[in-house]
Short mmCIF file of C-alpha atoms and ligand atoms in Angstrom, two decimals:
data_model
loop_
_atom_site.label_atom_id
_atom_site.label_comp_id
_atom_site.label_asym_id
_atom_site.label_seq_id
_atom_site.Cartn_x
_atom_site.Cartn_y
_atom_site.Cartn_z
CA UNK A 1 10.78 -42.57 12.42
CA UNK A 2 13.98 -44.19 10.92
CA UNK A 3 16.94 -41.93 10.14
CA UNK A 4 17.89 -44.02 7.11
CA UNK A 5 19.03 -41.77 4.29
CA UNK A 6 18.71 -43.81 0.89
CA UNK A 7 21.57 -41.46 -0.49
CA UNK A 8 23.54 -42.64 2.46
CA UNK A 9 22.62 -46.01 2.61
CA UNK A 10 25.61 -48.73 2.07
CA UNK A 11 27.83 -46.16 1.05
CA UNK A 12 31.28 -46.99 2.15
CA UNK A 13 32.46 -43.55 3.61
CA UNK A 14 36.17 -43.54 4.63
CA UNK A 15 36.23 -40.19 7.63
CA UNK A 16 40.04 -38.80 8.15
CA UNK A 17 39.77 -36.62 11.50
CA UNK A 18 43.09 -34.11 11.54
CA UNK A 19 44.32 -32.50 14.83
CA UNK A 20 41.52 -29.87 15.28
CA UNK A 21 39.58 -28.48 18.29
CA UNK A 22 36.42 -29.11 15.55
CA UNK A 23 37.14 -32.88 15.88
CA UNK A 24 34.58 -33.02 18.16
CA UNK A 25 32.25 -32.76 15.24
CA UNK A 26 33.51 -35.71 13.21
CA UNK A 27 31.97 -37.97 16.09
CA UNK A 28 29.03 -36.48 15.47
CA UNK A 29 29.37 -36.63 11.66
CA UNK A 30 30.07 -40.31 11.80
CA UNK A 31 27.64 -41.01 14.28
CA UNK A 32 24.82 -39.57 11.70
CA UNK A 33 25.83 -41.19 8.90
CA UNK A 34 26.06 -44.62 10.66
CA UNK A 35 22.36 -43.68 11.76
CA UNK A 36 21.71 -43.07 8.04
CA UNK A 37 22.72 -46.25 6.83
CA UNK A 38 26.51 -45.31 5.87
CA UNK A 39 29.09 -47.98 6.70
CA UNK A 40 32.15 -45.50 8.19
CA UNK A 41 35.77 -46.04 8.62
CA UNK A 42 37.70 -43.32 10.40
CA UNK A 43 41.10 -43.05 10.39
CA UNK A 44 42.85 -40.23 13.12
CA UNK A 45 46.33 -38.33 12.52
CA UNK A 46 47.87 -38.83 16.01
CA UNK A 47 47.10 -34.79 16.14
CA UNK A 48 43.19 -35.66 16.26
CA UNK A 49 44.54 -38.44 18.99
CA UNK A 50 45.32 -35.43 21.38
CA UNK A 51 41.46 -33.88 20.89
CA UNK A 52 39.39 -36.80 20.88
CA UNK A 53 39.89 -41.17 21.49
CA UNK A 54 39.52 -42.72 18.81
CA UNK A 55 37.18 -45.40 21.23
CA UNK A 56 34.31 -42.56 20.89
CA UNK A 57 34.42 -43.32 16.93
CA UNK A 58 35.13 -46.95 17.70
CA UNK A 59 31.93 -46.78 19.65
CA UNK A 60 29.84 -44.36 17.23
CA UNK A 61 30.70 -46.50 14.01
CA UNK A 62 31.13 -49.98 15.72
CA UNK A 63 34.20 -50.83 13.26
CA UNK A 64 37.97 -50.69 13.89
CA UNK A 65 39.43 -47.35 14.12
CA UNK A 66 42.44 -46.52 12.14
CA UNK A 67 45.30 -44.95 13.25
CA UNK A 68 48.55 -45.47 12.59
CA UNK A 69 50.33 -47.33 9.01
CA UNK A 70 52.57 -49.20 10.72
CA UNK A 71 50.08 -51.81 11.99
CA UNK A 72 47.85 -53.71 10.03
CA UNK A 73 44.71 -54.63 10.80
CA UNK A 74 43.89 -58.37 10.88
CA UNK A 75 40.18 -57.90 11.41
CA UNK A 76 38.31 -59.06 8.11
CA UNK A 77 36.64 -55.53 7.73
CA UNK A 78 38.10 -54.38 4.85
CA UNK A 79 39.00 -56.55 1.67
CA UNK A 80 43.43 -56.58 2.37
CA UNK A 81 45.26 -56.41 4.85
CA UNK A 82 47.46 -53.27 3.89
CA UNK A 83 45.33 -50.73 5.32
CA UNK A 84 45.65 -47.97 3.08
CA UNK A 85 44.81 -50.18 0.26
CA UNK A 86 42.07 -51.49 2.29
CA UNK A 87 40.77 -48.71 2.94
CA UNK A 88 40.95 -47.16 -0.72
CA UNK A 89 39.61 -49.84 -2.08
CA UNK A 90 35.36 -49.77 -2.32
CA UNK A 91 35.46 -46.25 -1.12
CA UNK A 92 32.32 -43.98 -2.33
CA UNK A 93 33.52 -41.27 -0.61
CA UNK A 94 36.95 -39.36 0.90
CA UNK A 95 35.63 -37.31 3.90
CA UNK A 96 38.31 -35.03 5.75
CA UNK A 97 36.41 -33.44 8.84
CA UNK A 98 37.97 -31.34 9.61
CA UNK A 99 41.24 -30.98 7.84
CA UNK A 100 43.90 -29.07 8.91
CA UNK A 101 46.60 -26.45 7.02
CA UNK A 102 48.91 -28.89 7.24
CA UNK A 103 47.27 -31.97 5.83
CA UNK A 104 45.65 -29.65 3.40
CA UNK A 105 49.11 -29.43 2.69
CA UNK A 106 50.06 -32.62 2.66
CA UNK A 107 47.60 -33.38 0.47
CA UNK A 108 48.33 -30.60 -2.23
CA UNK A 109 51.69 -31.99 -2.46
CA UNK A 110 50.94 -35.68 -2.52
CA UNK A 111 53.14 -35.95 0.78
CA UNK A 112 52.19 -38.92 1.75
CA UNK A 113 53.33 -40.27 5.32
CA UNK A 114 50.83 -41.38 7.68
CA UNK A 115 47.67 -43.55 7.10
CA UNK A 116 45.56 -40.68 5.91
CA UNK A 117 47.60 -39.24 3.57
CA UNK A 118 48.59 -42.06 1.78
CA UNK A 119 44.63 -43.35 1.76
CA UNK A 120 44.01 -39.58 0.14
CA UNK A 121 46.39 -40.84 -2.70
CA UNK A 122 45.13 -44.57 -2.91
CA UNK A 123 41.57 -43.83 -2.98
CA UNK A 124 39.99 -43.26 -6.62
CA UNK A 125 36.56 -42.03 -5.17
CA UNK A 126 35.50 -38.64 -4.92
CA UNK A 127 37.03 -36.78 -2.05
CA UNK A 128 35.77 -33.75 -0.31
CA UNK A 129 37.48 -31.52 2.27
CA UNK A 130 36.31 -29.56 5.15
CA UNK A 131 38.72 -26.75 6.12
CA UNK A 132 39.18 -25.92 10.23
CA UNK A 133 41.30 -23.28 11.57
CA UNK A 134 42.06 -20.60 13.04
CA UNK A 135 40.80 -17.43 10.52
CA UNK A 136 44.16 -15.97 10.00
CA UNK A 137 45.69 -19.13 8.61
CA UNK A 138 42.50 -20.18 6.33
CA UNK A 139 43.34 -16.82 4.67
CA UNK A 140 47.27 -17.20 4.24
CA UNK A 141 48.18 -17.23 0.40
CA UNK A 142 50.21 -20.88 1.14
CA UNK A 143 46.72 -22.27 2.63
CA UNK A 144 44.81 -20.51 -0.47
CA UNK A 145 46.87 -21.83 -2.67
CA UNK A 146 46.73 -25.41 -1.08
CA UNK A 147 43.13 -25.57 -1.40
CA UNK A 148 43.20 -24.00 -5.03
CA UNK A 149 45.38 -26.77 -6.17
CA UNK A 150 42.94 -29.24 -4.51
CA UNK A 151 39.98 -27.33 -5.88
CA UNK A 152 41.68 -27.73 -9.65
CA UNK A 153 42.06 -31.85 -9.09
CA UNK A 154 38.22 -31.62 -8.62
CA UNK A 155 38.37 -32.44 -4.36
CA UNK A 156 35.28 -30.60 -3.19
CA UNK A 157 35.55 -28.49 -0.47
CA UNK A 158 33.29 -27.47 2.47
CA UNK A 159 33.88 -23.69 2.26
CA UNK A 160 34.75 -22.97 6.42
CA UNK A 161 31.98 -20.84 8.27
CA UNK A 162 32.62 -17.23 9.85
CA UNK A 163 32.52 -17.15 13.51
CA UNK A 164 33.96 -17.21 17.20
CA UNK A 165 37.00 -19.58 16.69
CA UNK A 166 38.50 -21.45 19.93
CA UNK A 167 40.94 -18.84 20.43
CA UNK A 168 38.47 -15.88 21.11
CA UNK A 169 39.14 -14.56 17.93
CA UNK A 170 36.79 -14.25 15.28
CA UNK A 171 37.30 -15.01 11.51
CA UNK A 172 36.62 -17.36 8.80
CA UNK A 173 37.76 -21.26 9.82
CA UNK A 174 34.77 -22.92 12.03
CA UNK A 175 34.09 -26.38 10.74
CA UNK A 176 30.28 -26.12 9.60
CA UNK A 177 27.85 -27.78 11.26
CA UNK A 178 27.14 -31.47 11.14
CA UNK A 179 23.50 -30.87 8.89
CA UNK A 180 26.00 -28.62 6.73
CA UNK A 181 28.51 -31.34 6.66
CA UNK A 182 25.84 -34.27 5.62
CA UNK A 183 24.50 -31.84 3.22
CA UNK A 184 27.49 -31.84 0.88
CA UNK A 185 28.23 -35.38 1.68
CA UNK A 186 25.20 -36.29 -0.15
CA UNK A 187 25.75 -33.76 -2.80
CA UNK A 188 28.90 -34.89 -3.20
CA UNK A 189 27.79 -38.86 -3.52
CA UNK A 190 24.68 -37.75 -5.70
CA UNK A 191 27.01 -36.39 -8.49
CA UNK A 192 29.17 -38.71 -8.71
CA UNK A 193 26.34 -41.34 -9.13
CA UNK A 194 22.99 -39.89 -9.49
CA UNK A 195 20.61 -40.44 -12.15
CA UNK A 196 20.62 -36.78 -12.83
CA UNK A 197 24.52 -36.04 -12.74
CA UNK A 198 24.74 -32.69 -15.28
CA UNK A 199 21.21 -32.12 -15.21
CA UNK A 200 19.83 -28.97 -13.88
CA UNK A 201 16.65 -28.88 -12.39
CA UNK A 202 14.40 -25.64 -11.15
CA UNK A 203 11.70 -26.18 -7.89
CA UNK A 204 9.39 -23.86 -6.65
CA UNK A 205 8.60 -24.38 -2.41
CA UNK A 206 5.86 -22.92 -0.62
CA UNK A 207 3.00 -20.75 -0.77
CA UNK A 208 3.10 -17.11 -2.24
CA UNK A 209 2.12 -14.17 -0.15
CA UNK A 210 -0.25 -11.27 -2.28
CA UNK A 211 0.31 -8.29 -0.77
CA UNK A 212 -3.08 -6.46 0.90
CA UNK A 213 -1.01 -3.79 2.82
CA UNK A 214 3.32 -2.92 4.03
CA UNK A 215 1.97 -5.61 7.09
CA UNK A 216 -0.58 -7.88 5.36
CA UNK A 217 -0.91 -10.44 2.98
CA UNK A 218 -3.32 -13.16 1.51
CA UNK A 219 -1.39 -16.98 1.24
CA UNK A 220 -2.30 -20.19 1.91
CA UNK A 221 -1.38 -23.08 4.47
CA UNK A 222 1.66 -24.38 2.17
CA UNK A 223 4.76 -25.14 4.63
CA UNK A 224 6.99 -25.67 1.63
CA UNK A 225 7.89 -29.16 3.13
CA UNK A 226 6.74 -31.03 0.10
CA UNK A 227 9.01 -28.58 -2.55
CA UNK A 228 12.04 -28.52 -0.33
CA UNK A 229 11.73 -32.31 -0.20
CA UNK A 230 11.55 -32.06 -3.88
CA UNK A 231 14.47 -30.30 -4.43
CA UNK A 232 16.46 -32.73 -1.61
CA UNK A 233 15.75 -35.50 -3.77
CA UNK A 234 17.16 -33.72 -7.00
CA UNK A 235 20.26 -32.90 -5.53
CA UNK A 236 20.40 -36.65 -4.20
CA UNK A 237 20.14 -37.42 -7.53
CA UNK A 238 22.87 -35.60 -8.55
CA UNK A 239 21.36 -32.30 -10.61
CA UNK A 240 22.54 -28.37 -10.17
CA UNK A 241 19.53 -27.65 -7.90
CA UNK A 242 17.54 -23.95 -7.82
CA UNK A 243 15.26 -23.89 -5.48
CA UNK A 244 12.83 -20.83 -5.89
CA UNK A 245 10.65 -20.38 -2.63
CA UNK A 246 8.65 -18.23 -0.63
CA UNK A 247 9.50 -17.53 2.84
CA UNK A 248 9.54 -21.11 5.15
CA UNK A 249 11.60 -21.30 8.10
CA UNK A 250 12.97 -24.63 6.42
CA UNK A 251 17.01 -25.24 6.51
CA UNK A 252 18.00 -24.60 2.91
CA UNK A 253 18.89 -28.21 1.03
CA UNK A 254 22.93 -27.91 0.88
CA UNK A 255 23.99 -27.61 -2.57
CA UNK A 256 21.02 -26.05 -3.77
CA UNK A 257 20.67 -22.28 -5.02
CA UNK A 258 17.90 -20.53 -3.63
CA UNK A 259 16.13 -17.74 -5.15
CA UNK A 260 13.61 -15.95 -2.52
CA UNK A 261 10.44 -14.69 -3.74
CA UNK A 262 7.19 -13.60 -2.27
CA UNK A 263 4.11 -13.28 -4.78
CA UNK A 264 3.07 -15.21 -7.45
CA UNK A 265 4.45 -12.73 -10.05
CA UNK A 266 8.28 -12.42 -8.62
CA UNK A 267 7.21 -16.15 -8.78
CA UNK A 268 6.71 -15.94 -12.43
CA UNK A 269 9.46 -13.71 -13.09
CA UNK A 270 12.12 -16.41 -11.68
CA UNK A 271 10.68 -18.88 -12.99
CA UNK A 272 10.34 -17.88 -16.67
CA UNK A 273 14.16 -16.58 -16.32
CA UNK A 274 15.65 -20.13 -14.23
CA UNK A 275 13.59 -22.32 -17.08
CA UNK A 276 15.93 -21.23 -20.30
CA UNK A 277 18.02 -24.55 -20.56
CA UNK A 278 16.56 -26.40 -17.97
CA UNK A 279 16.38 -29.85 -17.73
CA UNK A 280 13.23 -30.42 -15.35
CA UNK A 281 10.80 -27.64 -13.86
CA UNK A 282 9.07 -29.36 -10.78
CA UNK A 283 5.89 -26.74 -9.50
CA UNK A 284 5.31 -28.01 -6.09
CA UNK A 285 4.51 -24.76 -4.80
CA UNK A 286 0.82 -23.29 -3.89
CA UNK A 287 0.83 -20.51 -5.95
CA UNK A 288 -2.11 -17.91 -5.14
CA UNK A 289 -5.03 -17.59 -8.06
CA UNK A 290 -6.33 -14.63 -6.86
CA UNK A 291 -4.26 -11.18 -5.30
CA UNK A 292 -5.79 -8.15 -4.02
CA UNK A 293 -6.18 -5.74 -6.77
CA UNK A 294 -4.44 -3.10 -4.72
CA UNK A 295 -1.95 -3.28 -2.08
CA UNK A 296 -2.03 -0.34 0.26
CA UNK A 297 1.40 1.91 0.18
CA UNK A 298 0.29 2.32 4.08
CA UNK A 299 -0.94 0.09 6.71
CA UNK A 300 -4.91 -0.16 6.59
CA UNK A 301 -6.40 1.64 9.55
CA UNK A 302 -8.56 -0.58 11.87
CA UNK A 303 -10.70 2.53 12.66
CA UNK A 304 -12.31 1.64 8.65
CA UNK A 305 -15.48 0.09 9.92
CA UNK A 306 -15.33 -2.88 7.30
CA UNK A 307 -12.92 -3.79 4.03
CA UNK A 308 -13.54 -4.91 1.56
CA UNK A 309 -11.28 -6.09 -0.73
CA UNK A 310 -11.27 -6.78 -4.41
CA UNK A 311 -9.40 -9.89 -5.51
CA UNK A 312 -8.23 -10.18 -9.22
CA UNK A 313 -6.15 -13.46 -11.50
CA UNK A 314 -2.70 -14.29 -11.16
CA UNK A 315 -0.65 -15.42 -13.83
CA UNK A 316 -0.55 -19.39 -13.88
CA UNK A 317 2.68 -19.83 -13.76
CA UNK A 318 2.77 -24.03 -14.74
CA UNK A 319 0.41 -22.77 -17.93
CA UNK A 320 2.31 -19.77 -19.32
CA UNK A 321 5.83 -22.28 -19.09
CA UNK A 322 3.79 -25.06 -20.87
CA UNK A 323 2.47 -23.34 -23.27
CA UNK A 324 5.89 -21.48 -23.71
CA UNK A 325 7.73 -24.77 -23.83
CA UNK A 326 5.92 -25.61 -27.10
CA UNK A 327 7.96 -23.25 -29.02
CA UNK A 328 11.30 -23.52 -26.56
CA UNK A 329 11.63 -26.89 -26.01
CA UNK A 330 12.43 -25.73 -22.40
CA UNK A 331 11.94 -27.18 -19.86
CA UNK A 332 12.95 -30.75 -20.83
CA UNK A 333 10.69 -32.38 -18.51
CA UNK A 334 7.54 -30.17 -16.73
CA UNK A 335 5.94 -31.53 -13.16
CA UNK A 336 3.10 -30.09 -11.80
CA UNK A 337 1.23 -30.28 -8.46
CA UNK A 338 -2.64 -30.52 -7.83
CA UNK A 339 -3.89 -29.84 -4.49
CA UNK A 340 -7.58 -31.16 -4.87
CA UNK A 341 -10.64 -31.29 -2.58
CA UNK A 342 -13.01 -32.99 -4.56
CA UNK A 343 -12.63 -35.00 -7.99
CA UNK A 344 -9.01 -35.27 -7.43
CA UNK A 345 -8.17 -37.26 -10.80
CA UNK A 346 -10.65 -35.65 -12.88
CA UNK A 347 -9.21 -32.34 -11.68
CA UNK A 348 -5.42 -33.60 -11.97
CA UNK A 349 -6.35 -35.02 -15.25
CA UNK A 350 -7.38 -31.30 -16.82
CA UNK A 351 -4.52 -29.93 -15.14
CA UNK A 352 -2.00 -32.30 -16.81
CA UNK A 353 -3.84 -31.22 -20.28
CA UNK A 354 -4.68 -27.54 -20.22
CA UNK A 355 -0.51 -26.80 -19.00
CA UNK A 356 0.78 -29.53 -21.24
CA UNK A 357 2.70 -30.74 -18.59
CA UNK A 358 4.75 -34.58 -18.18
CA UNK A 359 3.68 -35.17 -14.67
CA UNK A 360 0.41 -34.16 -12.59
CA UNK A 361 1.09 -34.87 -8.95
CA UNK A 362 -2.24 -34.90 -7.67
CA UNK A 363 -2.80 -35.04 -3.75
CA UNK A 364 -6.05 -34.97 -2.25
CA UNK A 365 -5.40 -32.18 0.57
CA UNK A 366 -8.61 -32.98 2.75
CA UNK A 367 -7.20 -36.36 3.33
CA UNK A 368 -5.73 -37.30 6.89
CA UNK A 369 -1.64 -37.61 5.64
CA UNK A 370 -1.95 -35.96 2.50
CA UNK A 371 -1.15 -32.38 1.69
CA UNK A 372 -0.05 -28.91 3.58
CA UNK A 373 2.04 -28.36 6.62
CA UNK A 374 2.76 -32.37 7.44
CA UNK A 375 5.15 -34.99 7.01
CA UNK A 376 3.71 -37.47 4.86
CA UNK A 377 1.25 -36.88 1.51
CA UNK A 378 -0.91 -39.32 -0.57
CA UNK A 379 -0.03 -39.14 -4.09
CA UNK A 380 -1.32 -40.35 -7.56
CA UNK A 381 1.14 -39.02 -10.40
CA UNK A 382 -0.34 -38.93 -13.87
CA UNK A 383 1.90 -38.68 -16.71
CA UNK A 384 1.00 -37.42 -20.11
CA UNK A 385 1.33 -40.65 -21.58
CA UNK A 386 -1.80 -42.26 -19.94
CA UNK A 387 -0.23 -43.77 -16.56
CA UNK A 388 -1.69 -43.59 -13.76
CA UNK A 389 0.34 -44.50 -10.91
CA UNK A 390 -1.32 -43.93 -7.33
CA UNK A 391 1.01 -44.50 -3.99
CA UNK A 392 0.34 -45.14 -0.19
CA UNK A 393 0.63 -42.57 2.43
CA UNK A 394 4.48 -42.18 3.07
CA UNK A 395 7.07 -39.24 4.25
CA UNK A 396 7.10 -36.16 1.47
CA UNK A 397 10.67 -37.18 1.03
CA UNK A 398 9.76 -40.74 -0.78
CA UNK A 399 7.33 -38.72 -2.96
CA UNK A 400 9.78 -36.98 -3.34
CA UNK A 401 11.83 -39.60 -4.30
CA UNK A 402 9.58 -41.45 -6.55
CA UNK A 403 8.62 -37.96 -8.58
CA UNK A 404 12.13 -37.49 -8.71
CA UNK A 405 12.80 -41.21 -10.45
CA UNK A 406 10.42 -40.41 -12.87
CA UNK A 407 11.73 -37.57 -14.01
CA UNK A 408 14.91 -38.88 -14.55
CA UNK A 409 13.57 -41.77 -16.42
CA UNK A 410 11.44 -39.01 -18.46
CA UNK A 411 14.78 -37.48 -19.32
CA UNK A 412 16.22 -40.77 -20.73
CA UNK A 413 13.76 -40.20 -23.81
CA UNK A 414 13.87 -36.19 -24.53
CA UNK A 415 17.13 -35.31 -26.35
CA UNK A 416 19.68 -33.58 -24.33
CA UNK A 417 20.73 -29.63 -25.30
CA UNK A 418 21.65 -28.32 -21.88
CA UNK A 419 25.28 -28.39 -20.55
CA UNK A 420 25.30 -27.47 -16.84
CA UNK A 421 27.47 -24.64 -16.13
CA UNK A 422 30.10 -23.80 -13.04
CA UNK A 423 27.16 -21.23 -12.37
CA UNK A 424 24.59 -23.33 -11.98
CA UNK A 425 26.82 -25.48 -9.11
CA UNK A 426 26.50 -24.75 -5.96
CA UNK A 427 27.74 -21.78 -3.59
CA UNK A 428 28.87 -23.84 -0.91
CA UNK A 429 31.15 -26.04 -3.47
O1 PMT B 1 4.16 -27.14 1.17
P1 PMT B 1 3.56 -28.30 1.95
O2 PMT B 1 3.01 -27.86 3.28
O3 PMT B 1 4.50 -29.45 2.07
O4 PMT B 1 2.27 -28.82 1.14
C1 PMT B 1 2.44 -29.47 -0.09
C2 PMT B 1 1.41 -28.98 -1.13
C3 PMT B 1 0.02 -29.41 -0.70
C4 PMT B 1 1.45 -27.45 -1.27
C5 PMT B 1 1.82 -29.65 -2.50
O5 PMT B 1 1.75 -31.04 -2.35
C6 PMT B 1 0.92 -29.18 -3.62
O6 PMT B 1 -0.15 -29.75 -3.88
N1 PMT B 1 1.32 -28.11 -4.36
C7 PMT B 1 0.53 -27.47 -5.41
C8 PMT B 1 -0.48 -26.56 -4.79
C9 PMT B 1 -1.32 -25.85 -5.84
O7 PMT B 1 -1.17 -24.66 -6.03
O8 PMT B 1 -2.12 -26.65 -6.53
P2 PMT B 1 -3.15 -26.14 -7.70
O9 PMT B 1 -3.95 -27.31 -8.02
O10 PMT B 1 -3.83 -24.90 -7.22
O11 PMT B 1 -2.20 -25.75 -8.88
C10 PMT B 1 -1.84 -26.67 -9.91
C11 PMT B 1 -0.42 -26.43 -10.35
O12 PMT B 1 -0.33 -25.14 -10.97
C12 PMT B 1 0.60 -26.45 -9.24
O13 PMT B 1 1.78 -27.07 -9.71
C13 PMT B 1 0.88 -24.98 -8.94
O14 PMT B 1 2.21 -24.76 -8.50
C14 PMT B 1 0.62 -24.35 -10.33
N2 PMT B 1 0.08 -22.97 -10.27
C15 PMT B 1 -1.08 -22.71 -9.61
C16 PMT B 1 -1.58 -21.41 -9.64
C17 PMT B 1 -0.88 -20.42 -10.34
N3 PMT B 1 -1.33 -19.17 -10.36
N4 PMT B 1 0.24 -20.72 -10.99
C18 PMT B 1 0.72 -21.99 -10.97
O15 PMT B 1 1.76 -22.27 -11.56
#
């Protein structure tokens, strides 16, 4: 399967590597994105010279490496000669994994003398930084300070992870992790350029657990692939992501705020408070109809000979929002799933109706490469305004993708109220 990230793809991503044990990682880094479809120029302080060669980048991006702004580069890779300028110039995207104190530094005080610092003032792209250091000096007021003054000129930064630093010690400066890194590289590119740049949009993931007993519980076979995709695609596209889901195993989509619930009604309850002012509510989650009308306080004794147990409604949670939404306005745009066995577009076609949703994505789940626990579905979206638009077996993420489009297309016609808040941005940012 490709590794091709359409986020990623043709994006011009400059990489500056400071003098960091973590530097390790930026080979990594740039080796993924290449894989994703980036196009990556690195440029290494001649600190990052002393961890790593800058032939292992060389190698991992197959472009010139740049390294020192004395020498320009007469290869015809970038558009002038004057590297800096070259560089700068057609740049989606200022990554600086990892970055040390000192060109934090640097870069707080526009000190600009060597080919990375002066790129960090040339470029006019977004530019996002990834702190690495030892714990004591990520917490010293001057390097606090530093990043608050890059924080206020609107450079993201990759908040540094606890941990076991290099030294033995342990404290607060490990570079993240490369999925980590990517994450916020395409959060960072998908706000800047998304469709869906200021838009806030709430996903539910996964299938909810009813509670029979402390130990037991009834669900269904829902992996929360398809939701998680969902909200991957949203934050691709540039929107505040919240992501409410059951319990997965699934990394959590970078950028995204996640609200854990179990059963349908904590389900409901999130739900109904995340919708006020949202732009889009996508239900891609398997939401029980039925609970146990009581859940033990203790576990259920096997010695009972038999159980039996009596099942009762949950709320629908698409249908209380829809018909909510009629006197709210909220949420702008409302998606909902149908997992069918039988009469899929007769079934999808109620659906849409009876919870006065937008969209109906209706997947056939007895189909080979449609619906729980794989990779790929088989889709046919129905919109509330007759179309009927039915699409080939491919990965969850390109249905993703294509629901995604059409909600931001959706979104073009319904007037806009909603002004996303610093709250509703991510954690990591
Ligand atoms: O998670 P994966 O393993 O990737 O699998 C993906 C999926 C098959 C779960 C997904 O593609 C899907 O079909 N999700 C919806 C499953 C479902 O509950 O379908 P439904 O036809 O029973 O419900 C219709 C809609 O109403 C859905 O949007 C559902 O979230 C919502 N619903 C259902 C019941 C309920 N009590 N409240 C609801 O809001």
């Amino acid at each position: 399967m490709s590794d091709r990230i359409n986020i990623l793809a043709d994006q011009r991503i400059v990489l500056g590597v400071t003098g960091s044990i973590a530097a390790f990682k930026a080979a990594d880094l740039a080796s993924k994105l290449v894989q994703a479809g980036a196009v990556v120029d690195v440029i290494m302080t001649e600190a990052a010279q002393k961890f790593i060669t800058p032939l292992t980048f060389q190698a991992v991006t197959g472009r010139p490496v740049y390294t020192d702004l004395w020498k320009s580069d007469s290869s015809d890779n970038l558009p002038t000669h004057i590297a800096h300028v070259g560089l700068a110039e057609g740049a989606n995207l200022l990554v600086i994994a990892p970055a040390t104190a000192h060109h934090i530094a640097k870069i707080a005080y526009g000190l600009a003398d060597d080919l990375l610092s002066i790129t960090a003032l040339a470029v006019t792209c977004p530019v996002l930084v990834a702190p690495a250091m030892d714990g004591h000096m990520y917490e010293h007021s001057a390097t606090t300070e530093n990043i608050q003054r890059l924080r206020g000129r609107g450079i993201l930064i990759v908040e540094p992870e606890m941990g076991r630093m290099a030294s033995g010690m342990v404290g607060r400066g490990r570079l993240p992790e490369v999925p980590i890194l990517l994450g916020m590289i395409r959060h960072a590119l998908g706000r800047e350029w998304g469709p869906l740049t200021d838009r806030r949009v709430v996903v539910t993931a996964g299938g909810t657990h009813e509670a029979i007993d402390p130990v037991r519980y009834i669900s269904n076979h829902s992996s929360g692939k398809q939701g998680y995709a969902v909200a991957q695609a949203a934050l691709d596209a540039g929107a505040a992501v919240t992501l409410i889901t059951t319990p997965t195993g699934l990394p959590q989509p970078v950028g995204a705020k996640l609200i854990a619930v179990e059963s349908a009604s904590e389900m409901l309850d999130a739900v109904l408070e995340q919708v006020d002012g949202a732009d889009a509510l996508i239900m891609a989650a398997a939401v029980a109809d039925f609970r146990p009308v009581e859940s033990a306080d203790q576990k259920i004794k096997k010695k009972t000979k038999g159980l039996t147990l009596e099942l009762e409604r949950t709320e629908d949670i698409l249908e209380t929002v829809g018909k909510r939404r009629l006197e709210t306005g909220d949420p702008r745009v409302l998606v909902g799933f149908a997992a069918e066995t039988q009469d899929l577009l007769r079934n999808a076609k109620t659906k849409l109706e009876k919870k006065n949703a937008d969209f109906i994505v209706a997947n056939d789940v007895s189909q080979m490469g449609a619906g729980f626990a794989i990779d790929t579905n088989i889709v046919t979206i129905l919109g509330a305004d007759g179309s009927v638009v039915s699409l080939p077996q491919q990965t969850k993420t390109a249905v993703a993708e294509a629901i995604i489009q059409r909600v931001a297309a959706r979104l073009q016609t319904v007037p806009r109220r909603h002004e996303v808040s610093d709250e509703d941005e991510s954690s990591v940012l």
